[in-house]
CSV table of C-alpha atoms in Angstrom, one decimal:
chain,number,residue,atom,x,y,z
A,8,MET,CA,138.3,4.2,190.9
A,9,LYS,CA,136.9,4.6,187.4
A,10,LYS,CA,133.4,4.0,188.8
A,11,THR,CA,133.9,6.7,191.4
A,12,ILE,CA,135.0,9.2,188.7
A,13,ALA,CA,132.1,8.3,186.5
A,14,LEU,CA,129.7,8.7,189.4
A,15,SER,CA,131.2,12.1,190.3
A,16,THR,CA,130.9,13.2,186.7
A,17,ALA,CA,127.2,12.1,186.6
A,18,LEU,CA,126.4,13.9,189.8
A,19,THR,CA,128.1,17.1,188.5
A,20,PHE,CA,126.2,17.0,185.3
A,21,ALA,CA,122.9,16.3,187.1
A,22,LEU,CA,123.6,19.3,189.4
A,23,ALA,CA,124.3,21.5,186.5
A,24,THR,CA,121.1,20.4,184.8
A,25,SER,CA,119.0,21.0,187.9
A,26,LEU,CA,120.4,24.5,188.0
A,27,VAL,CA,119.5,25.2,184.4
A,28,VAL,CA,115.9,24.2,184.8
A,29,ALA,CA,115.4,26.4,187.9
A,30,GLN,CA,112.8,29.1,187.1
A,31,ASN,CA,110.7,31.8,188.4
A,32,THR,CA,108.0,30.3,190.6
A,33,ARG,CA,107.6,33.1,193.0
A,34,PHE,CA,105.9,35.7,190.7
A,35,SER,CA,103.0,35.4,188.2
A,36,ASP,CA,101.5,38.9,188.0
A,37,PRO,CA,103.7,40.8,185.5
A,38,GLN,CA,102.4,44.3,186.2
A,39,THR,CA,102.8,43.9,190.0
A,40,VAL,CA,106.3,42.6,189.5
A,41,ILE,CA,107.2,45.6,187.2
A,42,ASP,CA,105.7,48.1,189.7
A,43,ASN,CA,106.8,46.6,193.0
A,44,GLU,CA,109.8,44.5,192.3
A,45,PHE,CA,111.5,46.0,189.2
A,46,TRP,CA,111.0,49.7,189.7
A,47,GLY,CA,110.0,49.6,193.4
A,48,ASN,CA,112.8,47.3,194.6
A,49,LEU,CA,115.6,46.4,192.0
A,50,TYR,CA,115.8,50.0,190.7
A,51,SER,CA,114.3,51.9,193.5
A,52,GLU,CA,117.3,54.1,193.8
A,53,GLY,CA,117.8,54.5,190.0
A,54,GLY,CA,120.7,53.0,188.0
A,55,SER,CA,122.1,53.0,184.5
A,56,SER,CA,120.1,52.2,181.3
A,57,PHE,CA,120.9,48.7,179.9
A,58,PHE,CA,122.1,49.5,176.4
A,59,CYS,CA,123.4,53.1,176.8
A,60,ASN,CA,124.7,53.0,180.3
A,61,ALA,CA,123.1,56.3,181.0
A,62,PRO,CA,122.2,57.2,184.6
A,63,PHE,CA,118.6,57.5,185.7
A,64,THR,CA,116.7,58.1,188.9
A,65,GLY,CA,113.5,56.3,188.1
A,66,LYS,CA,110.9,55.4,185.5
A,67,GLY,CA,109.6,58.3,183.4
A,68,PHE,CA,109.0,59.4,179.8
A,69,VAL,CA,112.6,58.7,178.9
A,70,MET,CA,113.0,55.3,180.7
A,71,THR,CA,110.9,52.2,180.5
A,72,ASP,CA,111.0,48.5,181.4
A,73,GLY,CA,112.4,46.4,178.5
A,74,TYR,CA,112.7,42.7,177.9
A,75,VAL,CA,115.8,41.0,176.5
A,76,TYR,CA,113.5,38.3,175.1
A,77,PRO,CA,110.6,40.5,173.8
A,78,LEU,CA,107.1,39.9,175.0
A,79,ALA,CA,105.7,39.6,171.4
A,80,ASP,CA,108.1,36.7,170.7
A,81,ILE,CA,107.0,35.0,173.9
A,82,ARG,CA,103.4,35.3,172.8
A,83,THR,CA,104.3,33.8,169.4
A,84,ALA,CA,106.3,31.0,170.9
A,85,LEU,CA,103.4,30.0,173.3
A,86,ASP,CA,100.8,30.6,170.6
A,87,CYS,CA,98.5,32.0,173.3
A,88,GLY,CA,96.7,34.5,171.1
A,89,THR,CA,96.4,38.2,171.4
A,90,THR,CA,98.0,40.2,174.2
A,91,SER,CA,94.8,40.2,176.2
A,92,GLN,CA,94.3,36.5,175.7
A,93,CYS,CA,97.9,35.7,176.7
A,94,ARG,CA,97.5,37.7,179.9
A,95,GLN,CA,95.0,35.0,181.0
A,96,ASP,CA,97.6,32.2,180.3
A,97,ASN,CA,99.3,31.2,183.5
A,98,ARG,CA,102.5,30.1,181.7
A,99,TYR,CA,102.7,33.4,179.9
A,100,ARG,CA,102.2,35.3,183.1
A,101,GLN,CA,104.9,33.4,184.9
A,102,ILE,CA,107.5,33.9,182.1
A,103,THR,CA,106.7,37.6,181.7
A,104,SER,CA,107.1,38.0,185.4
A,105,ASP,CA,110.7,36.8,185.4
A,106,LEU,CA,113.1,39.6,186.5
A,107,HIS,CA,116.1,38.0,184.8
A,108,ASN,CA,114.6,39.0,181.5
A,109,MET,CA,113.8,42.6,182.5
A,110,VAL,CA,116.1,45.5,181.9
A,111,PRO,CA,115.8,49.4,182.2
A,112,VAL,CA,115.9,50.8,178.7
A,113,ARG,CA,115.6,54.2,177.1
A,114,THR,CA,112.1,54.4,175.6
A,115,ARG,CA,113.3,55.3,172.1
A,116,VAL,CA,115.7,52.3,172.1
A,117,GLU,CA,113.0,49.9,173.2
A,118,MET,CA,110.6,51.1,170.5
A,119,ARG,CA,113.2,50.4,167.8
A,120,ARG,CA,114.5,47.2,169.2
A,121,ARG,CA,111.4,45.1,170.3
A,122,ASN,CA,110.7,43.5,166.9
A,123,ALA,CA,114.3,43.0,165.8
A,124,ARG,CA,116.6,39.9,165.7
A,125,TYR,CA,120.0,39.9,167.4
A,126,GLU,CA,122.9,39.7,164.9
A,127,ASN,CA,126.4,40.7,164.2
A,128,LEU,CA,126.4,43.5,161.6
A,129,SER,CA,129.1,44.8,159.3
A,130,ASP,CA,131.4,47.6,160.5
A,131,THR,CA,130.0,49.5,157.5
A,132,THR,CA,126.7,49.8,159.5
A,133,GLY,CA,127.2,52.9,161.5
A,134,ALA,CA,126.7,52.8,165.3
A,135,ASP,CA,124.7,55.4,167.2
A,136,ASP,CA,125.9,57.3,170.3
A,137,CYS,CA,125.2,54.2,172.5
A,138,GLY,CA,127.2,51.8,170.2
A,139,ILE,CA,124.1,50.2,168.8
A,140,ARG,CA,124.0,49.1,165.1
A,141,GLU,CA,120.7,48.5,163.3
A,142,SER,CA,119.9,47.3,159.8
A,143,ALA,CA,116.5,46.3,158.5
A,144,GLN,CA,115.1,43.9,161.2
A,145,PHE,CA,118.5,43.2,162.8
A,146,PHE,CA,119.9,44.7,166.0
A,147,GLU,CA,123.5,44.5,167.3
A,148,PRO,CA,123.9,45.7,170.9
A,149,PRO,CA,127.0,47.5,172.3
A,150,GLU,CA,130.0,45.4,173.1
A,151,GLN,CA,129.5,45.8,176.9
A,152,VAL,CA,126.1,44.1,177.0
A,153,LYS,CA,126.5,41.4,174.4
A,154,GLY,CA,127.3,38.8,177.0
A,155,ASP,CA,124.5,39.9,179.3
A,156,ILE,CA,122.1,39.4,176.3
A,157,SER,CA,123.5,36.0,175.4
A,158,ARG,CA,123.3,34.7,178.9
A,159,THR,CA,119.7,36.0,179.4
A,160,MET,CA,118.7,34.5,176.0
A,161,ALA,CA,120.2,31.1,177.0
A,162,TYR,CA,118.3,31.2,180.3
A,163,MET,CA,115.0,32.0,178.6
A,164,VAL,CA,115.6,29.3,175.9
A,165,ASP,CA,116.7,26.6,178.3
A,166,THR,CA,114.3,27.4,181.2
A,167,TYR,CA,111.1,28.0,179.3
A,168,ASP,CA,111.8,26.0,176.1
A,169,LEU,CA,111.6,29.1,173.9
A,170,PRO,CA,113.3,29.4,170.5
A,171,TRP,CA,116.5,31.4,170.0
A,172,LEU,CA,115.9,34.9,168.6
A,173,GLY,CA,118.9,34.8,166.3
A,174,ALA,CA,121.7,32.4,165.4
A,175,THR,CA,122.9,30.3,168.4
A,176,PRO,CA,126.7,30.7,167.5
A,177,VAL,CA,126.2,34.5,167.7
A,178,PHE,CA,125.1,34.3,171.3
A,179,LYS,CA,127.8,31.8,172.2
A,180,GLY,CA,130.4,34.1,170.7
A,181,TRP,CA,129.0,37.1,172.5
A,182,SER,CA,129.2,35.3,175.8
A,183,LYS,CA,132.9,34.6,175.3
A,184,LEU,CA,133.5,38.1,174.1
A,185,ASP,CA,131.8,39.7,177.1
A,186,PRO,CA,132.1,37.6,180.3
A,187,PRO,CA,130.1,38.6,183.4
A,188,ASP,CA,131.4,41.8,184.9
A,189,ASP,CA,130.7,43.3,188.4
A,190,ARG,CA,127.6,45.1,187.2
A,191,GLU,CA,126.0,42.0,185.8
A,192,LEU,CA,127.0,39.9,188.8
A,193,SER,CA,125.6,42.5,191.2
A,194,ARG,CA,122.3,42.7,189.4
A,195,HIS,CA,122.1,38.9,189.1
A,196,LYS,CA,122.6,38.6,192.9
A,197,ARG,CA,119.9,41.1,193.7
A,198,ILE,CA,117.4,39.3,191.3
A,199,ALA,CA,118.2,35.9,192.8
A,200,GLU,CA,117.5,37.3,196.3
A,201,ILE,CA,114.2,38.9,195.2
A,202,GLN,CA,112.9,36.1,192.9
A,203,GLY,CA,114.4,33.1,194.5
A,204,ASN,CA,116.3,31.5,191.5
A,205,GLU,CA,119.5,32.2,189.7
A,206,ASN,CA,120.4,32.4,186.0
A,207,PRO,CA,123.1,29.6,185.9
A,208,PHE,CA,124.5,31.0,182.7
A,209,VAL,CA,125.7,34.0,184.7
A,210,THR,CA,127.2,32.0,187.5
A,211,ASN,CA,128.7,29.4,185.1
A,212,PRO,CA,129.0,31.0,181.6
A,213,GLY,CA,130.5,27.8,180.1
A,214,LEU,CA,127.0,26.1,180.4
A,215,ILE,CA,126.0,28.0,177.2
A,216,GLU,CA,128.2,25.7,175.2
A,217,ARG,CA,126.1,22.7,175.8
A,218,LEU,CA,122.9,24.2,174.3
């Protein structure tokens, strides 16, 4: 009986591990993915901006494609050189084509956020109209997307062997604070259909605790 339980536990762990290492293998041309899959498919009918939850009908001057794990940090982690040089790197192209890491963001928010580190800031740091707090090089997102960010960060760290962009306990705490809601689950389902792989930290949020 004990052997049966042990075998069952081992198989469960192996299955969980195999889900975690699943990654984008369908796309490797970032610009085509952005144009055709992100704006042309996932958000073809508009949606709501990621941080501010503001409705939009399409990409424009106000809206842009943002990355939960910023591209500059991916380039640094891969040590692939300049932006132009990294675009010739097959691994960089694959990682930056991953829809799980892409979100629709207000342009002004993306410009401020892209070089910051995620962190919990003091209540004395005032929040803007979207609920965003910023101080020096630190960025605290609104409560309603903290879990989304933590689960995307865990996916990028575990799937592509990238470093955390902030303290690990912060992300684990955010995942507990903000479990997957209908919007996150619906978006995740669409991306899995388009790209062919899931983010297991969305379907099983408890997996983040083993990182």
